[in-house]
Coordinates of N, CA and C in Angstrom, one line a residue:
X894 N 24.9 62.7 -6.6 CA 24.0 61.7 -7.0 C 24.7 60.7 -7.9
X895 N 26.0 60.8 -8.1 CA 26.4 59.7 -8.9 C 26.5 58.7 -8.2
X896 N 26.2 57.5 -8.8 CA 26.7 56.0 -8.4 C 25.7 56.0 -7.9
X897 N 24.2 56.6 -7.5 CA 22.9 55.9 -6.7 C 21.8 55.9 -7.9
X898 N 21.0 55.0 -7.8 CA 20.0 55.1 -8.4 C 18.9 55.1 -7.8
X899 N 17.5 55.8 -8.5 CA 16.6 55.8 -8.2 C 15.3 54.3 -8.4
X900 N 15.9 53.7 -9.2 CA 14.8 52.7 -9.5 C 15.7 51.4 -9.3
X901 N 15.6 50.5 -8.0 CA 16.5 49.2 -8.2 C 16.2 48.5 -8.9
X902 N 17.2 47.9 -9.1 CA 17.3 46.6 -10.2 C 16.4 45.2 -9.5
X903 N 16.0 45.4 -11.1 CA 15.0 43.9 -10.8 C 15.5 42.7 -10.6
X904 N 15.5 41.3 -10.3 CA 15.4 40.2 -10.5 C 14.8 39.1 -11.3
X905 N 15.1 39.3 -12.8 CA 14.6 38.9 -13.9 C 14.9 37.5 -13.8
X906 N 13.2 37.2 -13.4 CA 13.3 35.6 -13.7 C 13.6 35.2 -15.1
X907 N 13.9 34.1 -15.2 CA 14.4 33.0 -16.7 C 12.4 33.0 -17.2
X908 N 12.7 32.9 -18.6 CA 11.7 33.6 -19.5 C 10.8 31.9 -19.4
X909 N 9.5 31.5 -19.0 CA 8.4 31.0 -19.0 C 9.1 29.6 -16.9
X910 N 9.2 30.7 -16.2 CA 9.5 30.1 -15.1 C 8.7 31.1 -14.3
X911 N 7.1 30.7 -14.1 CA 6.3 31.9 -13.3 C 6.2 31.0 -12.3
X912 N 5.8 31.5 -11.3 CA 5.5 31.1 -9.8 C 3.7 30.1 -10.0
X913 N 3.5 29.1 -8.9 CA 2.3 28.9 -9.2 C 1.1 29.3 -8.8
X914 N 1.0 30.4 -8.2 CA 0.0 31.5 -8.1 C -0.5 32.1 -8.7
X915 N -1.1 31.8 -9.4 CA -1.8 33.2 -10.8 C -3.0 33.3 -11.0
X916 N -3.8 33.7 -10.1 CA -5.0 33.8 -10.2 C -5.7 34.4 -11.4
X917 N -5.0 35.6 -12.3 CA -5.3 35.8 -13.2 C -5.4 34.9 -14.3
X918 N -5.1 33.9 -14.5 CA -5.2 33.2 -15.7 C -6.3 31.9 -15.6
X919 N -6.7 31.5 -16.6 CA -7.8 30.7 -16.5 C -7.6 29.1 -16.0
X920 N -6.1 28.8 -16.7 CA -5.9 27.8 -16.8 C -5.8 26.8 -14.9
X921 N -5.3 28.3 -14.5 CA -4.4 28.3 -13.0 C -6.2 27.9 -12.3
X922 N -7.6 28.2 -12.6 CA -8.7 27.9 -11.5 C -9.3 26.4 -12.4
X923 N -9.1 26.5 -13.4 CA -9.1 24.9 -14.4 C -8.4 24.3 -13.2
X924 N -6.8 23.9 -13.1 CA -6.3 22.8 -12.0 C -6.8 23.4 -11.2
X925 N -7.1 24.5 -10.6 CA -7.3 24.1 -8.9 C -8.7 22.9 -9.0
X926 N -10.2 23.4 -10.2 CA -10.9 22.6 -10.0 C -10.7 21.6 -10.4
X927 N -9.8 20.4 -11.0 CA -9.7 19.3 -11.2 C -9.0 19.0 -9.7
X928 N -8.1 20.0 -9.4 CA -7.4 19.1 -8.5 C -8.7 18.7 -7.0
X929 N -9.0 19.9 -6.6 CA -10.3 19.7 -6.2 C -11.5 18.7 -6.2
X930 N -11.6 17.9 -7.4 CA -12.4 17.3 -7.8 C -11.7 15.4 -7.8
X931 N -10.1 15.9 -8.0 CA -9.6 14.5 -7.8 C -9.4 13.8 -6.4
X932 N -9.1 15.6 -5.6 CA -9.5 15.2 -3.7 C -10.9 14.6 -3.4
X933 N -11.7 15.1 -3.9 CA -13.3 14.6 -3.5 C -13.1 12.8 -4.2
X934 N -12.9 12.7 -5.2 CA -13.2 11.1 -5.5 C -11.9 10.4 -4.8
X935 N -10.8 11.2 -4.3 CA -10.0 9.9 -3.5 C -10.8 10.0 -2.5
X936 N -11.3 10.8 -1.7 CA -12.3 10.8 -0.1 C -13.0 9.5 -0.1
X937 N -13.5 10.3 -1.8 CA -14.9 9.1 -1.2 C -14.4 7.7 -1.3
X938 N -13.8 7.1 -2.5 CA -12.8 6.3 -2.5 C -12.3 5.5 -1.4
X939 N -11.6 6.4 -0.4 CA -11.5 6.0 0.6 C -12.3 5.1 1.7
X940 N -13.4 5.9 1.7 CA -14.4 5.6 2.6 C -15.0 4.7 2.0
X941 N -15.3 4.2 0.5 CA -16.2 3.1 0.2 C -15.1 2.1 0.8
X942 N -13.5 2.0 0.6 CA -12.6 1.0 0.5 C -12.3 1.1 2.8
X943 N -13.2 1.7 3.0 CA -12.7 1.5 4.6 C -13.8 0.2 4.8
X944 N -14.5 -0.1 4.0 CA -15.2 -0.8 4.7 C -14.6 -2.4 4.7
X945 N -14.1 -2.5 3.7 CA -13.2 -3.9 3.7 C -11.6 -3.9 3.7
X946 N -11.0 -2.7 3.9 CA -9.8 -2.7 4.6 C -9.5 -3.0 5.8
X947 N -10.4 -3.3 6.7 CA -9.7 -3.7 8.1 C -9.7 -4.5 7.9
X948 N -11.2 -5.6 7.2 CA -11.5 -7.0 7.2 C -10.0 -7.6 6.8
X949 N -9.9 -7.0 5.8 CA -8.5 -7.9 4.7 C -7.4 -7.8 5.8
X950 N -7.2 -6.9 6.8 CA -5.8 -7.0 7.8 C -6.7 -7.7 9.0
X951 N -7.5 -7.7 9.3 CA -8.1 -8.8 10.2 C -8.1 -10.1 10.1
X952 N -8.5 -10.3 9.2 CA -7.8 -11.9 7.9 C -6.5 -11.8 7.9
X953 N -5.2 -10.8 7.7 CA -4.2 -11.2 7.8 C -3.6 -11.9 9.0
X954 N -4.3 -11.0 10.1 CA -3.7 -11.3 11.3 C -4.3 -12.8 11.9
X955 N -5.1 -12.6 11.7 CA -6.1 -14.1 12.2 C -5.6 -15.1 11.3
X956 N -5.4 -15.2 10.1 CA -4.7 -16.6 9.5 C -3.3 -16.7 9.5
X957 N -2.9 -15.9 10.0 CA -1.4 -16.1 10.3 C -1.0 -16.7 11.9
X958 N -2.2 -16.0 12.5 CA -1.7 -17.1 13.9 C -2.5 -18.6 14.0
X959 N -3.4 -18.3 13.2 CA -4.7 -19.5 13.7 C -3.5 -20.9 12.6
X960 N -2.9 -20.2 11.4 CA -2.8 -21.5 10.3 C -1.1 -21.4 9.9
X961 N -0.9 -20.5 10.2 CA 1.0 -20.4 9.0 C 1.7 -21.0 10.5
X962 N 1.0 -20.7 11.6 CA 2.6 -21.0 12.8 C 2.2 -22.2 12.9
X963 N 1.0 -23.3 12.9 CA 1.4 -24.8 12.7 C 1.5 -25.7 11.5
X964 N 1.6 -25.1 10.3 CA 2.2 -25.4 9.0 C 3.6 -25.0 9.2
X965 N 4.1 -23.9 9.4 CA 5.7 -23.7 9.5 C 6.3 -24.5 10.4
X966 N 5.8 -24.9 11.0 CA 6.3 -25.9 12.1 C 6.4 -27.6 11.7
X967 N 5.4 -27.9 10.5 CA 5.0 -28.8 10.0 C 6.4 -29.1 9.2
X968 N 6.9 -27.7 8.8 CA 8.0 -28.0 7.7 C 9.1 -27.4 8.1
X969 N 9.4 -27.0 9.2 CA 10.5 -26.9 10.0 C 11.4 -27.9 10.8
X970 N 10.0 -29.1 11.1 CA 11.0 -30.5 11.8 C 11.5 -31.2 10.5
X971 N 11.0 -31.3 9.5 CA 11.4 -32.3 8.4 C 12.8 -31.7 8.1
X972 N 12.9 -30.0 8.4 CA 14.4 -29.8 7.8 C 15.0 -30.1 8.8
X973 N 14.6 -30.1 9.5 CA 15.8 -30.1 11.2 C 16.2 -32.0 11.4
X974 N 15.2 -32.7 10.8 CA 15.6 -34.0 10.7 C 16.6 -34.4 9.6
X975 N 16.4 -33.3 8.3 CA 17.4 -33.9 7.5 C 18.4 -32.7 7.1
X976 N 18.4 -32.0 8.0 CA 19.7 -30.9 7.2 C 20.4 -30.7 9.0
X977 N 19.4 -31.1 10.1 CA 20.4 -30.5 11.2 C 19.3 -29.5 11.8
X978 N 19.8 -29.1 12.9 CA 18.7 -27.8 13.8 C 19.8 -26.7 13.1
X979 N 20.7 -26.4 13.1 CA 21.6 -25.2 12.5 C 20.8 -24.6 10.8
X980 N 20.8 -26.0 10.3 CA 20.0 -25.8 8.5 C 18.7 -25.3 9.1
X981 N 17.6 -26.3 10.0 CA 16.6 -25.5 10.3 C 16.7 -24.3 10.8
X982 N 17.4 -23.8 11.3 CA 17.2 -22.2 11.9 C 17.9 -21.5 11.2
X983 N 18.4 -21.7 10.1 CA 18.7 -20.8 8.9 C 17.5 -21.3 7.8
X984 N 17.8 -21.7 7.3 CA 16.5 -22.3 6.3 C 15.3 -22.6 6.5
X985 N 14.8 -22.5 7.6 CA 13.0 -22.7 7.5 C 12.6 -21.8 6.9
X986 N 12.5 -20.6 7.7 CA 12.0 -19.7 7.2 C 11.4 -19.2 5.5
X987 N 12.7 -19.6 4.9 CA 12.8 -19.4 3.5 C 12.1 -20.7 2.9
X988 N 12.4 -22.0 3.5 CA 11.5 -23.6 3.2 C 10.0 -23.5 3.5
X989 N 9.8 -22.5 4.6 CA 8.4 -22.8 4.9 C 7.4 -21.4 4.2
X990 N 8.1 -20.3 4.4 CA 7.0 -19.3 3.8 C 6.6 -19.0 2.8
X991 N 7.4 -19.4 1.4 CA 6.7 -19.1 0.5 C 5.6 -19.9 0.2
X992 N 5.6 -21.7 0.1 CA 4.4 -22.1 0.1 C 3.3 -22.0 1.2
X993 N 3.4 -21.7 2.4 CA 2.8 -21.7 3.5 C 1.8 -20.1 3.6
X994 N 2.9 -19.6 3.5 CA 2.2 -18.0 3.7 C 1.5 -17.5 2.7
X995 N 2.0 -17.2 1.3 CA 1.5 -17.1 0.5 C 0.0 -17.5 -0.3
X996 N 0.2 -18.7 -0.2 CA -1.0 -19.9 -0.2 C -2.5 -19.4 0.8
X997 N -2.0 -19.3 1.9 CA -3.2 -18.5 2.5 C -3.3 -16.7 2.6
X998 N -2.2 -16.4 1.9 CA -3.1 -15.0 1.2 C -3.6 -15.3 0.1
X999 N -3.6 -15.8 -0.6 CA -4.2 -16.0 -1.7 C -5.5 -16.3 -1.6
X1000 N -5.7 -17.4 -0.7 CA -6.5 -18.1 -0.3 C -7.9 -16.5 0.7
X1001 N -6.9 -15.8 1.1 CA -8.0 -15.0 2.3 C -8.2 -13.7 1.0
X1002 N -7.7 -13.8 0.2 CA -8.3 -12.8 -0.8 C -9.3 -13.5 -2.1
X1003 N -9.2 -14.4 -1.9 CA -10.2 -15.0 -2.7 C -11.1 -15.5 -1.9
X1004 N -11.6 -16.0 -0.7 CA -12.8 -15.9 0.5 C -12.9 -14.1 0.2
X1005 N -12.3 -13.2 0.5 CA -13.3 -12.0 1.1 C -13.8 -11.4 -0.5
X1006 N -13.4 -12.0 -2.1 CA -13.6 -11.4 -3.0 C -15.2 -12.3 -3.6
X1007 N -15.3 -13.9 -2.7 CA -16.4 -14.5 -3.1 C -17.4 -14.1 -2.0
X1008 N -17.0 -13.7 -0.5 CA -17.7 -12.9 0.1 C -18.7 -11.7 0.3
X1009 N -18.1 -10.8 -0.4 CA -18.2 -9.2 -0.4 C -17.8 -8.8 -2.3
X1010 N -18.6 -9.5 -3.3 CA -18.4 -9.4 -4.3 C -18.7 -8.2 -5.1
X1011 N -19.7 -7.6 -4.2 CA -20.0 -6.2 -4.7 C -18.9 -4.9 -4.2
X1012 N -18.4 -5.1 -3.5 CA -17.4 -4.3 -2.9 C -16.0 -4.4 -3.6
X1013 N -16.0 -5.1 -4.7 CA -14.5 -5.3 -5.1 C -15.0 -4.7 -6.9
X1014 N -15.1 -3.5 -7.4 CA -15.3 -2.5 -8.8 C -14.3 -3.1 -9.8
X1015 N -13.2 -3.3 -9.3 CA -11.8 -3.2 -10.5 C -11.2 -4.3 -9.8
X1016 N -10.0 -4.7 -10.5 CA -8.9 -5.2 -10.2 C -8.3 -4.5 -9.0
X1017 N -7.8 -3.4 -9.1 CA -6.9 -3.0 -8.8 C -7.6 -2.5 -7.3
X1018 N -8.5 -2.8 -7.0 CA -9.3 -2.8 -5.4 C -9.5 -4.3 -5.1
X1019 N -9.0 -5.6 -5.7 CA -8.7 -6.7 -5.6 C -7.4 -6.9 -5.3
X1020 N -6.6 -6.1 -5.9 CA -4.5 -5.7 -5.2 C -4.8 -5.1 -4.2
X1021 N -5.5 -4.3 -3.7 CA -5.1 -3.2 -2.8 C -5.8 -4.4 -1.4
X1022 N -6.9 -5.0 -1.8 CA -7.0 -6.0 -0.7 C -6.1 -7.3 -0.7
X1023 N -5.5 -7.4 -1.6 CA -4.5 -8.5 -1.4 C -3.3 -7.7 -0.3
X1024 N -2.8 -7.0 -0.9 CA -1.8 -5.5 0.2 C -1.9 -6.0 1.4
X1025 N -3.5 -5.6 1.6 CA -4.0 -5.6 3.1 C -4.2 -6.5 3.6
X1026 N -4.5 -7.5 3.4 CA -4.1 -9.4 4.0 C -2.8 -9.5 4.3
X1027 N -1.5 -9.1 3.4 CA 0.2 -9.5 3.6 C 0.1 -8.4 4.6
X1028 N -0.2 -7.0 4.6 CA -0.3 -6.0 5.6 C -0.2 -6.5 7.1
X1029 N -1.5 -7.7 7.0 CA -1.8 -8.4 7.9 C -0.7 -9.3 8.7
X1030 N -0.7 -9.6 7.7 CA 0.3 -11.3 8.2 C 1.9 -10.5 8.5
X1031 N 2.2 -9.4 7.8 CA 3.5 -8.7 8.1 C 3.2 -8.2 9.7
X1032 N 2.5 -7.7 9.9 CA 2.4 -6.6 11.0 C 2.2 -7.4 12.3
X1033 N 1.5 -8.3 12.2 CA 1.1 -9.5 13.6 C 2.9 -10.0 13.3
X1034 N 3.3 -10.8 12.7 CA 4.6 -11.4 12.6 C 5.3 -10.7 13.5
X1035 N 5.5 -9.0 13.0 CA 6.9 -9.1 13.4 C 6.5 -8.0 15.0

């Protein structure tokens, strides 16, 4: 019997590194019910914000074809008259979209916020529909 033992050796975790299963402790059904409780208000969250999230990418896409492709165009001949078609097909892009593009997201987030005024709680559901207008205008573009 030398050299064998009867009780193997443990695997002594590092002293306050417990697993996160512990049903025993109080703290461990505390998070589950917050976490629990922070899933239910993004849900619903969600669903209040589904109602004017497509609008705001439906506005992207529709003022980006109906208004930005004959405004960029408006400011694409004047470079191509005074820099060359080579300057315009490098530089438009960058000459025409930030006043162009921009200007009418601004513009489609401030229509759907004087629109739908009760649908917009905070600020930061005023960003998330600005998001979803560029969302817009990104996704039809490219």
């Amino acid at each position: 019997m030398s050299g064998t033992r009867a009780v193997p050796d443990l695997v002594a975790a590092p002293i306050g590194v417990d697993g996160f299963f512990q049903p025993r402790r109080a703290a461990f059904w505390l998070m589950l019910f917050f976490m629990a409780n922070g899933l239910v208000s993004v849900v619903g969250l969600l669903f209040t914000a589904s109602r004017i999230v497509p609008t705001a990418v439906l506005f992207g896409v529709l003022a980006w074809t109906l208004y930005t492709v004959p405004a960029d165009s408006a400011i694409f001949s004047p470079a191509a008259k005074l820099g060359g078609p080579e300057f315009a097909a490098r530089w438009g892009p960058a000459l025409a979209g930030p006043p162009v593009e921009e200007t009418l997201k601004v513009l489609g987030v401030v229509l759907l916020v004087l629109v739908a005024r009760t649908q917009f709680p905070t600020i930061l559901s005023v960003g998330v529909t600005g998001a979803m207008v560029g969302l817009g205008f990104r996704w039809w573009r490219t």
